XYZ file of C-alpha atoms in Angstrom:
378
model
C -39.655 -9.740 -9.955
C -37.646 -12.553 -11.484
C -34.027 -12.406 -10.300
C -32.619 -12.464 -13.829
C -34.612 -9.429 -14.865
C -33.872 -7.700 -11.585
C -30.169 -7.993 -12.350
C -30.666 -7.011 -15.955
C -32.604 -3.953 -14.927
C -30.057 -2.526 -12.577
C -28.563 -0.205 -15.088
C -26.322 -2.472 -17.114
C -27.562 -3.160 -20.571
C -26.774 -6.492 -22.108
C -25.887 -7.613 -18.596
C -23.794 -10.723 -18.432
C -22.266 -12.644 -15.575
C -18.508 -12.943 -15.752
C -16.910 -16.062 -14.359
C -13.339 -16.382 -13.232
C -11.546 -19.019 -11.208
C -9.649 -16.290 -9.408
C -11.263 -15.326 -6.101
C -9.791 -11.834 -6.160
C -12.110 -9.011 -7.092
C -11.955 -7.537 -10.534
C -12.329 -3.784 -10.470
C -15.992 -4.068 -11.323
C -17.334 -5.389 -8.063
C -17.608 -8.853 -6.562
C -16.426 -12.123 -8.036
C -19.929 -12.723 -9.387
C -20.434 -9.414 -11.088
C -21.889 -7.691 -14.096
C -20.487 -5.464 -16.768
C -22.391 -2.753 -18.563
C -22.367 -3.695 -22.189
C -24.574 -0.981 -23.544
C -23.312 0.681 -20.802
C -25.548 2.134 -18.323
C -23.756 3.293 -15.315
C -24.332 6.913 -14.652
C -21.868 9.026 -12.750
C -23.198 12.124 -11.096
C -21.124 14.736 -9.369
C -22.220 17.542 -7.126
C -20.635 20.370 -5.219
C -21.654 20.250 -1.580
C -20.606 22.355 1.397
C -16.819 22.302 1.067
C -17.144 18.941 -0.677
C -18.249 17.436 -3.964
C -20.696 14.658 -4.675
C -20.855 12.127 -7.454
C -22.890 9.016 -8.160
C -22.887 6.235 -10.716
C -26.233 4.780 -11.562
C -29.221 2.779 -11.484
C -33.087 -1.549 -9.140
C -36.545 -0.898 -8.744
C -39.356 -3.327 -7.792
C -39.896 -2.079 -4.257
C -39.083 1.494 -5.202
C -41.652 1.441 -7.987
C -44.362 0.330 -5.595
C -43.505 2.636 -2.715
C -41.729 5.756 -4.006
C -43.837 8.214 -6.046
C -40.843 10.157 -7.371
C -39.257 7.020 -8.796
C -42.533 5.598 -10.093
C -43.536 8.804 -11.869
C -40.318 8.768 -13.908
C -40.801 5.151 -14.991
C -44.420 5.787 -15.905
C -43.501 8.819 -17.990
C -40.756 6.841 -19.742
C -43.253 4.022 -20.304
C -45.709 6.377 -21.986
C -43.084 7.980 -24.211
C -41.419 4.702 -25.191
C -44.732 3.089 -26.146
C -45.109 5.730 -28.852
C -41.990 4.348 -30.565
C -42.122 0.645 -29.725
C -45.696 -0.379 -28.948
C -44.589 -2.251 -25.811
C -44.725 -1.284 -22.140
C -41.497 -0.616 -20.269
C -43.183 -1.108 -16.898
C -44.729 -4.404 -17.992
C -41.374 -5.661 -19.276
C -39.757 -4.679 -16.011
C -41.986 -7.033 -14.035
C -42.122 -10.006 -16.421
C -40.847 -13.398 -15.267
C -38.764 -15.778 -17.346
C -39.126 -16.949 -20.046
C -41.224 -13.984 -21.134
C -38.679 -11.438 -19.936
C -36.481 -10.320 -22.828
C -33.335 -9.990 -20.739
C -31.016 -10.677 -23.666
C -32.520 -8.040 -25.961
C -30.496 -4.836 -25.886
C -33.402 -2.984 -27.475
C -35.510 -3.760 -24.417
C -32.963 -3.654 -21.622
C -31.298 -0.335 -22.390
C -34.529 1.706 -22.268
C -35.315 0.040 -18.922
C -31.835 0.874 -17.688
C -32.210 4.479 -18.766
C -35.557 4.837 -16.972
C -34.171 3.357 -13.768
C -31.170 5.674 -13.854
C -33.301 8.783 -14.186
C -35.748 7.469 -11.579
C -33.021 6.835 -9.003
C -31.524 10.270 -9.630
C -34.949 11.877 -9.182
C -35.441 10.024 -5.887
C -32.052 11.132 -4.623
C -32.652 14.709 -5.619
C -35.932 14.724 -3.729
C -33.893 13.640 -0.725
C -31.732 16.716 -1.193
C -28.907 15.067 -3.119
C -28.612 17.343 -6.125
C -25.450 16.814 -8.167
C -23.393 19.788 -9.207
C -22.172 18.049 -12.352
C -22.919 14.820 -14.198
C -21.125 12.361 -16.407
C -22.447 9.179 -17.974
C -20.938 5.846 -18.948
C -22.054 4.968 -22.493
C -25.860 4.907 -22.462
C -25.582 6.620 -19.088
C -24.755 9.812 -20.968
C -28.349 9.906 -22.194
C -29.629 9.742 -18.622
C -26.991 12.259 -17.568
C -28.179 14.690 -20.217
C -31.700 14.530 -18.768
C -30.509 15.021 -15.207
C -28.309 17.894 -16.331
C -31.338 19.498 -17.969
C -29.801 19.414 -21.459
C -32.420 17.073 -22.984
C -36.061 16.715 -22.015
C -37.465 13.256 -21.334
C -39.372 12.798 -24.649
C -36.220 13.583 -26.656
C -34.108 11.303 -24.463
C -36.556 8.382 -24.638
C -36.645 8.616 -28.439
C -32.854 8.766 -28.435
C -32.413 5.749 -26.163
C -34.883 3.740 -28.258
C -32.927 4.220 -31.478
C -29.572 3.936 -29.688
C -30.505 0.489 -28.382
C -32.539 -0.675 -31.383
C -29.679 -0.122 -33.836
C -27.339 -2.223 -31.700
C -29.437 -5.280 -32.481
C -27.935 -5.133 -35.977
C -24.353 -5.636 -34.805
C -25.000 -8.334 -32.217
C -23.197 -11.520 -33.252
C -22.019 -14.731 -31.559
C -18.616 -14.035 -33.117
C -18.281 -10.762 -31.201
C -17.745 -10.085 -27.534
C -16.155 -8.071 -24.791
C -13.643 -8.695 -22.030
C -12.558 -6.793 -18.945
C -8.959 -6.678 -17.754
C -7.393 -5.259 -14.628
C -4.601 -3.532 -16.523
C -4.252 -0.033 -17.877
C -4.893 0.535 -21.566
C -1.193 1.334 -21.971
C -0.131 -1.941 -20.362
C -2.569 -3.807 -22.602
C -1.204 -2.298 -25.798
C 1.503 -4.945 -26.254
C -1.140 -7.687 -26.014
C -3.161 -6.001 -28.764
C -0.277 -5.566 -31.207
C -1.271 -6.965 -34.600
C -4.949 -7.148 -33.640
C -5.846 -3.570 -34.529
C -8.536 -4.685 -36.964
C -10.212 -7.183 -34.663
C -9.846 -6.054 -31.019
C -9.832 -2.564 -29.527
C -10.171 -0.747 -26.230
C -13.876 -0.140 -25.564
C -13.626 1.602 -22.202
C -11.099 2.986 -19.762
C -13.082 2.689 -16.564
C -10.168 3.359 -14.259
C -6.392 3.718 -14.304
C -6.102 -0.074 -14.093
C -9.447 -1.256 -15.471
C -9.902 -1.622 -19.215
C -12.675 -3.118 -21.321
C -11.940 -4.667 -24.727
C -14.341 -5.375 -27.585
C -14.116 -7.179 -30.893
C -13.626 -10.662 -32.299
C -14.598 -13.265 -29.716
C -11.889 -15.808 -30.567
C -9.155 -13.172 -30.351
C -10.536 -11.896 -27.056
C -10.637 -15.410 -25.627
C -6.990 -15.908 -26.595
C -5.990 -12.622 -24.943
C -7.868 -13.528 -21.765
C -6.286 -17.000 -21.649
C -2.773 -15.563 -22.039
C -3.327 -12.903 -19.396
C -4.838 -15.346 -16.936
C -1.795 -17.581 -17.414
C 0.293 -14.554 -16.427
C -1.859 -14.111 -13.292
C -3.616 -11.005 -14.617
C -7.174 -10.678 -13.365
C -9.486 -10.653 -16.394
C -12.573 -12.333 -17.797
C -14.760 -12.642 -20.851
C -18.174 -11.050 -20.702
C -21.081 -13.219 -21.841
C -22.385 -10.806 -24.426
C -22.429 -10.566 -28.190
C -22.302 -6.775 -28.496
C -18.957 -5.213 -29.514
C -19.965 -1.749 -28.302
C -17.562 1.200 -28.480
C -15.497 -0.353 -31.242
C -15.136 -0.223 -35.060
C -17.898 -2.852 -35.252
C -20.317 0.042 -34.714
C -19.224 1.799 -37.931
C -21.796 0.091 -40.203
C -24.715 1.464 -38.182
C -23.397 4.978 -37.435
C -25.091 6.799 -40.299
C -28.386 4.965 -39.797
C -28.258 5.596 -36.053
C -27.752 9.330 -36.514
C -30.498 9.478 -39.122
C -32.928 7.483 -36.948
C -32.348 9.691 -33.910
C -33.081 12.772 -35.959
C -33.031 16.291 -34.580
C -32.646 16.756 -30.848
C -33.453 20.004 -29.065
C -30.763 20.501 -26.427
C -30.875 23.498 -24.128
C -28.539 25.098 -21.599
C -28.309 22.690 -18.694
C -28.928 23.379 -15.037
C -26.005 21.152 -14.080
C -22.607 20.907 -15.845
C -22.029 17.651 -17.731
C -18.636 16.040 -18.247
C -18.420 14.026 -21.467
C -17.073 10.477 -21.243
C -16.464 10.683 -24.993
C -13.891 13.473 -24.580
C -13.274 13.596 -20.833
C -14.035 17.313 -20.881
C -17.019 19.531 -20.126
C -19.805 19.152 -22.679
C -21.169 22.256 -24.353
C -24.954 21.740 -24.392
C -25.002 22.561 -28.110
C -22.935 19.414 -28.716
C -25.775 17.130 -27.536
C -26.811 16.171 -31.066
C -27.621 12.911 -32.835
C -24.059 12.908 -34.151
C -22.622 13.213 -30.649
C -24.602 10.266 -29.292
C -23.724 8.163 -32.342
C -20.071 8.813 -31.527
C -20.796 7.990 -27.897
C -21.656 4.440 -29.017
C -18.688 4.236 -31.391
C -15.853 5.723 -29.333
C -14.224 4.251 -26.213
C -15.802 5.263 -22.910
C -13.320 7.539 -21.138
C -14.737 7.132 -17.652
C -11.283 7.364 -16.071
C -10.803 10.742 -17.760
C -14.206 12.146 -16.831
C -13.754 10.918 -13.251
C -10.359 12.609 -13.068
C -11.994 15.828 -14.224
C -14.684 15.519 -11.576
C -12.114 14.864 -8.861
C -10.556 18.263 -9.454
C -13.497 19.834 -7.674
C -15.429 17.140 -5.816
C -14.601 14.624 -3.138
C -17.678 12.436 -2.725
C -18.459 9.909 -5.472
C -21.649 7.853 -5.266
C -22.208 4.926 -7.603
C -25.941 4.917 -8.241
C -26.681 1.347 -9.232
C -28.522 -1.753 -8.099
C -25.184 -3.417 -7.426
C -21.662 -1.957 -7.252
C -20.051 -2.141 -10.683
C -17.800 0.857 -11.153
C -16.919 1.668 -7.540
C -13.590 -0.216 -7.575
C -12.542 1.622 -10.763
C -13.631 4.915 -9.185
C -11.459 4.130 -6.175
C -8.537 3.556 -8.531
C -9.106 7.042 -9.934
C -9.316 8.491 -6.433
C -6.054 6.794 -5.494
C -4.316 8.095 -8.602
C -5.616 11.611 -7.990
C -3.991 11.737 -4.576
C -7.201 13.047 -3.053
C -9.175 11.680 -0.126
C -12.461 11.460 -2.012
C -15.126 9.115 -0.655
C -16.753 6.520 -2.930
C -20.243 5.370 -1.958
C -22.641 2.893 -3.568
C -26.426 2.815 -3.493
C -27.617 -0.783 -3.665
C -26.522 -4.393 -3.632
C -28.169 -7.463 -5.111
C -30.289 -9.303 -2.580
C -30.753 -6.156 -0.533
C -33.962 -4.165 -0.169
C -33.948 -1.544 -2.954
C -34.587 1.359 -0.626
C -32.239 0.229 2.148
C -29.153 0.927 0.045
C -30.380 4.407 -0.807
C -31.070 5.184 2.834
C -27.556 3.971 3.687
C -26.176 6.461 1.182
C -28.136 9.272 2.785
C -26.868 8.215 6.208
C -23.285 8.097 4.944
C -23.660 11.569 3.445
C -25.037 12.743 6.769
C -21.894 11.458 8.505
C -19.922 13.558 6.026
C -21.838 16.592 7.307
C -23.918 16.841 4.151
C -27.547 17.744 4.782
C -30.107 15.343 3.382
C -33.767 14.455 3.840
C -34.942 10.914 4.432
C -38.033 10.146 2.326
C -40.592 8.321 4.442
C -38.867 9.375 7.634
C -38.831 12.571 9.578
C -36.890 15.046 7.450
C -33.490 15.729 8.993
C -32.676 18.835 6.988
C -33.429 20.990 4.027
C -31.863 20.496 0.627
C -28.137 20.291 0.112
C -26.589 23.623 -0.571
């Protein structure tokens, strides 16, 4: 698989490299890192023996070829998506540049969604069943499937319209930026810019994402960098989770149409409200607001940390783990944060490392492709 598409397909829609002269790490991963712009990171949480588990999501080439559980999810998503788009998700996943449409949110977000659900299915087959889920932006769609609130056909139709409508608001004059400051500390820098820049996500107590007018964002970033604040522009043209979404809200809700949610098998914590989601709330209107409102990941993580102490970021490369660790630190708990994969690493190796780490925490897991070490997690 072409490296660009591999990165794009790791669960972060509208993926863009951020560049900063500062060699410190922004609370999104390494110096050369990615930011979910659609967003795609999925946070799962699960009660385990005297502990709690959580993971933030979705890369796949090797997994697709070798892991039936993962492959079956992608193939089912491929079949369902083709009914709405006429193109193949699996084919897009393995295209090389320049054919790969890595800058098209309407293509990348469905791929991200499929990978998220596929990774979660693989982990669950290994005995890692979450006891609660929360999603980050588009990750809420995947979370709703894993929770059992939406079935896959409904969710694929939803993610298609969710991503397709965003094409209408993409603009070179819009953008996003990430800052290692709390939203409260950023407020003074946003004074007078209420109509052009807003908080798009609170990923952690000290990690905030902004969205809006590109020139205003660039000025904010320049001023903060001059004050030695770690921050960077994101190379994207999607002002997600901001007032720029207002013009497409009604059309998005109408395009999604009627969903058929059902009582879930796993509790879901909303990153729109930071509270438990009643399954009856999983409507077209709710997911339209998911795209419009700021992502309250810090709030949903805080809620999860009241009953769980193992957080696993399920992704092809660590993106949210540093922000999760901020939340753990603020909570005063001793929760463990784990990650599943890293760019340049064998897809499956990272997942096996997670299982091994969970085993060291006395959590029982199976190792797909190896001799099973235990039964499912209780």
